[in-house]
């Protein structure tokens, strides 16, 4: 399967089985972990995604698409064939915009509603009572290690996290393993969604069983939408899942969402290069620098942490201290309008 001829044979065999003829197979388009080939048949355009290496990313992608093609086909591109052993996924090509393109051409609140409906359908279609898979367990272990590094980085800057706050952070690290569980995309990003016109997810390299609200929380913390947009997104998810046994009340839903936002925020604090940012700022996304990303994360962590939680004061103190050190950073929020405009062709 490492040669184009092998890919050609794999594709043709699967399409012959469904009465479809290959007209052309494009050269590979290299990605971070997988290559893509555009394929033209006598009926339609397809995309072949192939992973060169047999690793956990290939397994997650294949198994996620297999499950969703059976349970929620409307929220992913139509699946033509999947071969986990060959690490190949053949999908129908979807004409659509990513999140930036969709926001540029439509009312943002309508886009949030469409995204929320698909997130909710993913949750409901893959809800499970089975034990958490190894991915989330390993993610917790890694997060615990990085929490220790965060302590060291802060201590080097004269900032400290107390014992009570540390215990709260340790509890947060395990939050993604708590029920209710469902398949989650794991890496929500503007490029990992296509609107055609509903929202379809196209990347599950980080797909795994986690807390059902894991993905929703990422849109507040890791890819921080404006508050008004996120409120509509959240309400759209709630409108679909309301009354389900996992979420019997909006208060319960909101409490669990805040917990998952805390989890996503702590991850961000340990993932962003804090120690380097203490010495010098660096670019991040568009005009959003690492320091701005850190301050945005802290501000949002404060907003989702109860006043009586010892972590609330820790986040407030850290945000205040860094603001005093980084007086030239300015507004820490992403300028989504600028990002949308810069994404235009």
PDB file of C-alpha atoms in Angstrom, residues 11-251:
ATOM      1  CA  UNK A  11      -9.702   1.822  -4.552  1.00  0.00           C
ATOM      2  CA  UNK A  12     -10.708   0.051  -7.762  1.00  0.00           C
ATOM      3  CA  UNK A  13     -11.557  -3.208  -5.985  1.00  0.00           C
ATOM      4  CA  UNK A  14     -13.890  -1.463  -3.560  1.00  0.00           C
ATOM      5  CA  UNK A  15     -15.605   0.601  -6.211  1.00  0.00           C
ATOM      6  CA  UNK A  16     -16.058  -2.324  -8.596  1.00  0.00           C
ATOM      7  CA  UNK A  17     -17.912  -4.072  -5.767  1.00  0.00           C
ATOM      8  CA  UNK A  18     -20.541  -1.293  -5.801  1.00  0.00           C
ATOM      9  CA  UNK A  19     -20.662  -0.920  -9.587  1.00  0.00           C
ATOM     10  CA  UNK A  20     -18.596   2.249  -9.822  1.00  0.00           C
ATOM     11  CA  UNK A  21     -15.701   2.953 -12.195  1.00  0.00           C
ATOM     12  CA  UNK A  22     -12.569   4.966 -11.374  1.00  0.00           C
ATOM     13  CA  UNK A  23     -11.668   7.655 -13.879  1.00  0.00           C
ATOM     14  CA  UNK A  24      -8.706   9.225 -12.079  1.00  0.00           C
ATOM     15  CA  UNK A  25      -6.793   9.118  -8.785  1.00  0.00           C
ATOM     16  CA  UNK A  26      -4.937  12.283  -7.848  1.00  0.00           C
ATOM     17  CA  UNK A  27      -1.425  12.489  -6.458  1.00  0.00           C
ATOM     18  CA  UNK A  28      -1.181  12.382  -2.648  1.00  0.00           C
ATOM     19  CA  UNK A  29      -1.774  15.585  -0.719  1.00  0.00           C
ATOM     20  CA  UNK A  30       0.376  15.292   2.381  1.00  0.00           C
ATOM     21  CA  UNK A  31      -1.183  16.032   5.753  1.00  0.00           C
ATOM     22  CA  UNK A  32       0.181  16.026   9.276  1.00  0.00           C
ATOM     23  CA  UNK A  33      -0.538  12.326   9.818  1.00  0.00           C
ATOM     24  CA  UNK A  34      -2.373  11.132   6.712  1.00  0.00           C
ATOM     25  CA  UNK A  35      -2.247  11.596   2.965  1.00  0.00           C
ATOM     26  CA  UNK A  36      -5.304  12.425   0.872  1.00  0.00           C
ATOM     27  CA  UNK A  37      -6.090  11.522  -2.713  1.00  0.00           C
ATOM     28  CA  UNK A  38      -8.896  13.106  -4.728  1.00  0.00           C
ATOM     29  CA  UNK A  39     -10.664  10.486  -6.822  1.00  0.00           C
ATOM     30  CA  UNK A  40     -13.036  10.958  -9.737  1.00  0.00           C
ATOM     31  CA  UNK A  41     -15.403   8.129 -10.624  1.00  0.00           C
ATOM     32  CA  UNK A  42     -18.033   7.871 -13.336  1.00  0.00           C
ATOM     33  CA  UNK A  43     -20.583   9.077 -10.746  1.00  0.00           C
ATOM     34  CA  UNK A  44     -18.970  11.399  -8.192  1.00  0.00           C
ATOM     35  CA  UNK A  45     -15.857  12.754  -6.497  1.00  0.00           C
ATOM     36  CA  UNK A  46     -14.344  10.880  -3.565  1.00  0.00           C
ATOM     37  CA  UNK A  47     -11.573  11.458  -1.045  1.00  0.00           C
ATOM     38  CA  UNK A  48      -9.223   8.706   0.076  1.00  0.00           C
ATOM     39  CA  UNK A  49      -7.534   9.319   3.415  1.00  0.00           C
ATOM     40  CA  UNK A  50      -4.643   6.977   4.090  1.00  0.00           C
ATOM     41  CA  UNK A  51      -2.383   6.791   7.137  1.00  0.00           C
ATOM     42  CA  UNK A  52       1.218   5.752   6.285  1.00  0.00           C
ATOM     43  CA  UNK A  53       1.820   4.489   9.832  1.00  0.00           C
ATOM     44  CA  UNK A  54      -0.088   1.960  11.907  1.00  0.00           C
ATOM     45  CA  UNK A  55      -0.616   4.128  14.987  1.00  0.00           C
ATOM     46  CA  UNK A  56      -3.384   5.167  17.352  1.00  0.00           C
ATOM     47  CA  UNK A  57      -4.398   8.073  15.106  1.00  0.00           C
ATOM     48  CA  UNK A  58      -5.203   5.719  12.237  1.00  0.00           C
ATOM     49  CA  UNK A  59      -7.125   3.380  14.534  1.00  0.00           C
ATOM     50  CA  UNK A  60      -9.189   6.195  16.052  1.00  0.00           C
ATOM     51  CA  UNK A  61     -10.059   7.622  12.652  1.00  0.00           C
ATOM     52  CA  UNK A  62     -11.105   4.295  11.146  1.00  0.00           C
ATOM     53  CA  UNK A  63     -13.148   3.190  14.138  1.00  0.00           C
ATOM     54  CA  UNK A  64     -14.840   6.564  14.583  1.00  0.00           C
ATOM     55  CA  UNK A  65     -15.962   6.712  10.958  1.00  0.00           C
ATOM     56  CA  UNK A  66     -17.101   3.094  11.097  1.00  0.00           C
ATOM     57  CA  UNK A  67     -19.284   3.795  14.132  1.00  0.00           C
ATOM     58  CA  UNK A  68     -20.697   7.056  12.803  1.00  0.00           C
ATOM     59  CA  UNK A  69     -21.465   5.641   9.360  1.00  0.00           C
ATOM     60  CA  UNK A  70     -23.801   3.245  11.173  1.00  0.00           C
ATOM     61  CA  UNK A  71     -25.269   5.485  13.879  1.00  0.00           C
ATOM     62  CA  UNK A  72     -25.093   9.082  12.658  1.00  0.00           C
ATOM     63  CA  UNK A  73     -24.310   9.169   8.926  1.00  0.00           C
ATOM     64  CA  UNK A  74     -25.712  12.699   8.512  1.00  0.00           C
ATOM     65  CA  UNK A  75     -22.935  14.302  10.582  1.00  0.00           C
ATOM     66  CA  UNK A  76     -19.986  12.909   8.591  1.00  0.00           C
ATOM     67  CA  UNK A  77     -19.308  12.697   4.850  1.00  0.00           C
ATOM     68  CA  UNK A  78     -20.888   9.566   3.327  1.00  0.00           C
ATOM     69  CA  UNK A  79     -18.551   6.635   3.944  1.00  0.00           C
ATOM     70  CA  UNK A  80     -17.798   4.477   0.906  1.00  0.00           C
ATOM     71  CA  UNK A  81     -15.258   2.047   2.384  1.00  0.00           C
ATOM     72  CA  UNK A  82     -13.049   1.629   5.448  1.00  0.00           C
ATOM     73  CA  UNK A  83     -10.145  -0.774   5.875  1.00  0.00           C
ATOM     74  CA  UNK A  84      -8.515  -0.505   9.301  1.00  0.00           C
ATOM     75  CA  UNK A  85      -5.782  -2.980   8.400  1.00  0.00           C
ATOM     76  CA  UNK A  86      -4.809  -0.981   5.291  1.00  0.00           C
ATOM     77  CA  UNK A  87      -5.435   2.273   7.214  1.00  0.00           C
ATOM     78  CA  UNK A  88      -7.626   3.605   4.412  1.00  0.00           C
ATOM     79  CA  UNK A  89     -10.903   5.546   4.538  1.00  0.00           C
ATOM     80  CA  UNK A  90     -12.811   6.324   1.348  1.00  0.00           C
ATOM     81  CA  UNK A  91     -15.354   9.128   1.662  1.00  0.00           C
ATOM     82  CA  UNK A  92     -17.632  11.003  -0.682  1.00  0.00           C
ATOM     83  CA  UNK A  93     -16.243  14.466  -1.400  1.00  0.00           C
ATOM     84  CA  UNK A  94     -18.417  17.142   0.206  1.00  0.00           C
ATOM     85  CA  UNK A  95     -18.697  20.615  -1.283  1.00  0.00           C
ATOM     86  CA  UNK A  96     -18.877  22.929   1.670  1.00  0.00           C
ATOM     87  CA  UNK A  97     -17.188  25.602   3.760  1.00  0.00           C
ATOM     88  CA  UNK A  98     -15.147  25.177   6.901  1.00  0.00           C
ATOM     89  CA  UNK A  99     -16.242  27.147   9.965  1.00  0.00           C
ATOM     90  CA  UNK A 100     -14.520  30.363   8.851  1.00  0.00           C
ATOM     91  CA  UNK A 101     -16.045  30.169   5.394  1.00  0.00           C
ATOM     92  CA  UNK A 102     -19.483  29.429   6.782  1.00  0.00           C
ATOM     93  CA  UNK A 103     -19.271  32.358   9.207  1.00  0.00           C
ATOM     94  CA  UNK A 104     -18.192  34.677   6.396  1.00  0.00           C
ATOM     95  CA  UNK A 105     -21.241  33.809   4.303  1.00  0.00           C
ATOM     96  CA  UNK A 106     -23.970  33.308   6.901  1.00  0.00           C
ATOM     97  CA  UNK A 107     -25.481  34.636  10.112  1.00  0.00           C
ATOM     98  CA  UNK A 108     -23.058  33.386  12.813  1.00  0.00           C
ATOM     99  CA  UNK A 109     -25.928  32.451  15.114  1.00  0.00           C
ATOM    100  CA  UNK A 110     -27.413  30.157  12.457  1.00  0.00           C
ATOM    101  CA  UNK A 111     -24.003  28.513  12.052  1.00  0.00           C
ATOM    102  CA  UNK A 112     -23.828  28.000  15.821  1.00  0.00           C
ATOM    103  CA  UNK A 113     -27.252  26.348  15.770  1.00  0.00           C
ATOM    104  CA  UNK A 114     -26.205  23.982  12.993  1.00  0.00           C
ATOM    105  CA  UNK A 115     -22.976  23.097  14.793  1.00  0.00           C
ATOM    106  CA  UNK A 116     -24.843  22.563  18.066  1.00  0.00           C
ATOM    107  CA  UNK A 117     -27.316  20.185  16.446  1.00  0.00           C
ATOM    108  CA  UNK A 118     -24.482  18.047  15.051  1.00  0.00           C
ATOM    109  CA  UNK A 119     -22.599  18.012  18.358  1.00  0.00           C
ATOM    110  CA  UNK A 120     -25.791  16.870  20.076  1.00  0.00           C
ATOM    111  CA  UNK A 121     -26.432  14.178  17.462  1.00  0.00           C
ATOM    112  CA  UNK A 122     -22.881  12.889  17.965  1.00  0.00           C
ATOM    113  CA  UNK A 123     -23.510  12.716  21.708  1.00  0.00           C
ATOM    114  CA  UNK A 124     -26.837  10.916  21.411  1.00  0.00           C
ATOM    115  CA  UNK A 125     -25.842   8.498  18.661  1.00  0.00           C
ATOM    116  CA  UNK A 126     -22.714   7.263  20.452  1.00  0.00           C
ATOM    117  CA  UNK A 127     -23.775   7.448  24.097  1.00  0.00           C
ATOM    118  CA  UNK A 128     -22.332   4.476  25.941  1.00  0.00           C
ATOM    119  CA  UNK A 129     -22.168   2.899  29.380  1.00  0.00           C
ATOM    120  CA  UNK A 130     -19.041   0.927  28.496  1.00  0.00           C
ATOM    121  CA  UNK A 131     -15.818   1.619  30.405  1.00  0.00           C
ATOM    122  CA  UNK A 132     -13.720   4.553  29.292  1.00  0.00           C
ATOM    123  CA  UNK A 133     -11.194   3.672  26.604  1.00  0.00           C
ATOM    124  CA  UNK A 134      -7.452   3.935  27.023  1.00  0.00           C
ATOM    125  CA  UNK A 135      -7.162   7.252  25.196  1.00  0.00           C
ATOM    126  CA  UNK A 136      -8.824   9.283  27.954  1.00  0.00           C
ATOM    127  CA  UNK A 137      -6.854   7.425  30.619  1.00  0.00           C
ATOM    128  CA  UNK A 138      -3.567   8.278  28.907  1.00  0.00           C
ATOM    129  CA  UNK A 139      -4.686  11.872  28.438  1.00  0.00           C
ATOM    130  CA  UNK A 140      -5.322  12.156  32.182  1.00  0.00           C
ATOM    131  CA  UNK A 141      -1.888  10.734  32.973  1.00  0.00           C
ATOM    132  CA  UNK A 142      -0.256  13.203  30.613  1.00  0.00           C
ATOM    133  CA  UNK A 143      -2.276  16.069  32.070  1.00  0.00           C
ATOM    134  CA  UNK A 144      -1.216  15.102  35.602  1.00  0.00           C
ATOM    135  CA  UNK A 145       2.440  15.197  34.559  1.00  0.00           C
ATOM    136  CA  UNK A 146       1.953  18.593  32.941  1.00  0.00           C
ATOM    137  CA  UNK A 147       0.183  19.964  36.020  1.00  0.00           C
ATOM    138  CA  UNK A 148       3.388  19.220  37.915  1.00  0.00           C
ATOM    139  CA  UNK A 149       5.373  21.080  35.255  1.00  0.00           C
ATOM    140  CA  UNK A 150       2.925  23.995  35.505  1.00  0.00           C
ATOM    141  CA  UNK A 151       3.710  24.215  39.232  1.00  0.00           C
ATOM    142  CA  UNK A 152       7.422  24.374  38.454  1.00  0.00           C
ATOM    143  CA  UNK A 153       7.009  27.014  35.742  1.00  0.00           C
ATOM    144  CA  UNK A 154       4.891  29.207  38.014  1.00  0.00           C
ATOM    145  CA  UNK A 155       7.216  28.767  40.975  1.00  0.00           C
ATOM    146  CA  UNK A 156      10.129  29.916  38.829  1.00  0.00           C
ATOM    147  CA  UNK A 157       8.181  33.122  38.225  1.00  0.00           C
ATOM    148  CA  UNK A 158       7.368  33.547  41.912  1.00  0.00           C
ATOM    149  CA  UNK A 159       3.793  32.310  41.522  1.00  0.00           C
ATOM    150  CA  UNK A 160       2.401  29.386  43.506  1.00  0.00           C
ATOM    151  CA  UNK A 161      -0.669  27.134  43.596  1.00  0.00           C
ATOM    152  CA  UNK A 162      -1.851  26.124  47.061  1.00  0.00           C
ATOM    153  CA  UNK A 163      -2.575  22.565  48.189  1.00  0.00           C
ATOM    154  CA  UNK A 164      -6.369  22.921  48.070  1.00  0.00           C
ATOM    155  CA  UNK A 165      -6.225  24.347  44.553  1.00  0.00           C
ATOM    156  CA  UNK A 166      -3.844  21.579  43.519  1.00  0.00           C
ATOM    157  CA  UNK A 167      -6.311  18.936  44.681  1.00  0.00           C
ATOM    158  CA  UNK A 168      -9.078  20.650  42.706  1.00  0.00           C
ATOM    159  CA  UNK A 169      -6.880  20.581  39.633  1.00  0.00           C
ATOM    160  CA  UNK A 170      -6.149  16.872  40.117  1.00  0.00           C
ATOM    161  CA  UNK A 171      -9.890  16.184  40.280  1.00  0.00           C
ATOM    162  CA  UNK A 172     -10.423  18.215  37.107  1.00  0.00           C
ATOM    163  CA  UNK A 173      -7.820  16.102  35.300  1.00  0.00           C
ATOM    164  CA  UNK A 174     -10.107  13.062  35.650  1.00  0.00           C
ATOM    165  CA  UNK A 175     -13.295  14.865  34.602  1.00  0.00           C
ATOM    166  CA  UNK A 176     -13.225  13.648  30.996  1.00  0.00           C
ATOM    167  CA  UNK A 177     -13.565  10.050  32.212  1.00  0.00           C
ATOM    168  CA  UNK A 178     -16.827  10.684  34.086  1.00  0.00           C
ATOM    169  CA  UNK A 179     -20.286   9.751  32.807  1.00  0.00           C
ATOM    170  CA  UNK A 180     -22.139  10.484  30.620  1.00  0.00           C
ATOM    171  CA  UNK A 181     -19.783   9.102  27.993  1.00  0.00           C
ATOM    172  CA  UNK A 182     -19.897   9.274  24.214  1.00  0.00           C
ATOM    173  CA  UNK A 183     -17.628   9.323  21.191  1.00  0.00           C
ATOM    174  CA  UNK A 184     -15.998  12.746  20.967  1.00  0.00           C
ATOM    175  CA  UNK A 185     -14.085  14.278  18.079  1.00  0.00           C
ATOM    176  CA  UNK A 186     -11.384  15.332  20.504  1.00  0.00           C
ATOM    177  CA  UNK A 187      -9.955  18.127  18.352  1.00  0.00           C
ATOM    178  CA  UNK A 188     -12.707  20.612  17.431  1.00  0.00           C
ATOM    179  CA  UNK A 189     -11.275  23.205  15.071  1.00  0.00           C
ATOM    180  CA  UNK A 190     -12.601  25.408  12.254  1.00  0.00           C
ATOM    181  CA  UNK A 191     -10.912  23.208   9.639  1.00  0.00           C
ATOM    182  CA  UNK A 192     -12.416  20.001  11.035  1.00  0.00           C
ATOM    183  CA  UNK A 193     -16.012  20.876  10.139  1.00  0.00           C
ATOM    184  CA  UNK A 194     -17.765  21.244   6.799  1.00  0.00           C
ATOM    185  CA  UNK A 195     -21.101  23.005   6.409  1.00  0.00           C
ATOM    186  CA  UNK A 196     -23.142  21.645   3.517  1.00  0.00           C
ATOM    187  CA  UNK A 197     -25.441  23.109   4.816  1.00  0.00           C
ATOM    188  CA  UNK A 198     -25.529  21.205   8.121  1.00  0.00           C
ATOM    189  CA  UNK A 199     -22.331  20.646  10.102  1.00  0.00           C
ATOM    190  CA  UNK A 200     -20.349  17.522   9.240  1.00  0.00           C
ATOM    191  CA  UNK A 201     -17.249  16.434  11.156  1.00  0.00           C
ATOM    192  CA  UNK A 202     -14.287  15.355   9.033  1.00  0.00           C
ATOM    193  CA  UNK A 203     -11.408  14.542  11.359  1.00  0.00           C
ATOM    194  CA  UNK A 204     -11.384  11.930  14.120  1.00  0.00           C
ATOM    195  CA  UNK A 205      -7.673  11.333  14.612  1.00  0.00           C
ATOM    196  CA  UNK A 206      -8.275  12.227  18.277  1.00  0.00           C
ATOM    197  CA  UNK A 207     -11.682  10.565  18.391  1.00  0.00           C
ATOM    198  CA  UNK A 208     -12.288   8.652  21.617  1.00  0.00           C
ATOM    199  CA  UNK A 209     -14.828   7.942  24.325  1.00  0.00           C
ATOM    200  CA  UNK A 210     -14.855  10.816  26.795  1.00  0.00           C
ATOM    201  CA  UNK A 211     -17.375  12.871  28.739  1.00  0.00           C
ATOM    202  CA  UNK A 212     -20.198  13.684  26.307  1.00  0.00           C
ATOM    203  CA  UNK A 213     -19.679  17.455  26.708  1.00  0.00           C
ATOM    204  CA  UNK A 214     -15.943  17.307  26.011  1.00  0.00           C
ATOM    205  CA  UNK A 215     -16.206  18.703  22.479  1.00  0.00           C
ATOM    206  CA  UNK A 216     -18.660  21.447  23.376  1.00  0.00           C
ATOM    207  CA  UNK A 217     -16.325  22.731  26.105  1.00  0.00           C
ATOM    208  CA  UNK A 218     -13.462  23.040  23.605  1.00  0.00           C
ATOM    209  CA  UNK A 219     -15.381  25.740  21.740  1.00  0.00           C
ATOM    210  CA  UNK A 220     -15.278  27.884  24.870  1.00  0.00           C
ATOM    211  CA  UNK A 221     -11.716  27.222  26.000  1.00  0.00           C
ATOM    212  CA  UNK A 222      -9.418  25.910  23.263  1.00  0.00           C
ATOM    213  CA  UNK A 223     -11.106  27.544  20.270  1.00  0.00           C
ATOM    214  CA  UNK A 224     -12.794  30.335  22.228  1.00  0.00           C
ATOM    215  CA  UNK A 225     -15.903  31.515  20.434  1.00  0.00           C
ATOM    216  CA  UNK A 226     -17.398  34.884  21.359  1.00  0.00           C
ATOM    217  CA  UNK A 227     -19.626  34.513  24.418  1.00  0.00           C
ATOM    218  CA  UNK A 228     -22.851  35.304  22.529  1.00  0.00           C
ATOM    219  CA  UNK A 229     -22.072  32.676  19.896  1.00  0.00           C
ATOM    220  CA  UNK A 230     -21.175  30.074  22.499  1.00  0.00           C
ATOM    221  CA  UNK A 231     -24.413  30.733  24.387  1.00  0.00           C
ATOM    222  CA  UNK A 232     -26.398  29.989  21.210  1.00  0.00           C
ATOM    223  CA  UNK A 233     -24.249  26.912  20.528  1.00  0.00           C
ATOM    224  CA  UNK A 234     -24.860  25.618  24.054  1.00  0.00           C
ATOM    225  CA  UNK A 235     -28.601  26.234  23.888  1.00  0.00           C
ATOM    226  CA  UNK A 236     -28.733  24.441  20.536  1.00  0.00           C
ATOM    227  CA  UNK A 237     -27.087  21.357  22.037  1.00  0.00           C
ATOM    228  CA  UNK A 238     -29.387  21.486  25.056  1.00  0.00           C
ATOM    229  CA  UNK A 239     -32.483  21.759  22.825  1.00  0.00           C
ATOM    230  CA  UNK A 240     -31.635  18.361  21.303  1.00  0.00           C
ATOM    231  CA  UNK A 241     -30.559  16.491  24.446  1.00  0.00           C
ATOM    232  CA  UNK A 242     -33.170  17.966  26.829  1.00  0.00           C
ATOM    233  CA  UNK A 243     -35.009  15.316  28.778  1.00  0.00           C
ATOM    234  CA  UNK A 244     -32.469  12.566  28.151  1.00  0.00           C
ATOM    235  CA  UNK A 245     -31.557  10.544  31.233  1.00  0.00           C
ATOM    236  CA  UNK A 246     -28.030  11.968  31.278  1.00  0.00           C
ATOM    237  CA  UNK A 247     -29.285  15.557  31.438  1.00  0.00           C
ATOM    238  CA  UNK A 248     -32.538  15.775  33.356  1.00  0.00           C
ATOM    239  CA  UNK A 249     -32.295  19.527  33.920  1.00  0.00           C
ATOM    240  CA  UNK A 250     -30.567  22.527  32.399  1.00  0.00           C
ATOM    241  CA  UNK A 251     -28.887  23.171  35.750  1.00  0.00           C
TER     242      UNK A 251
END
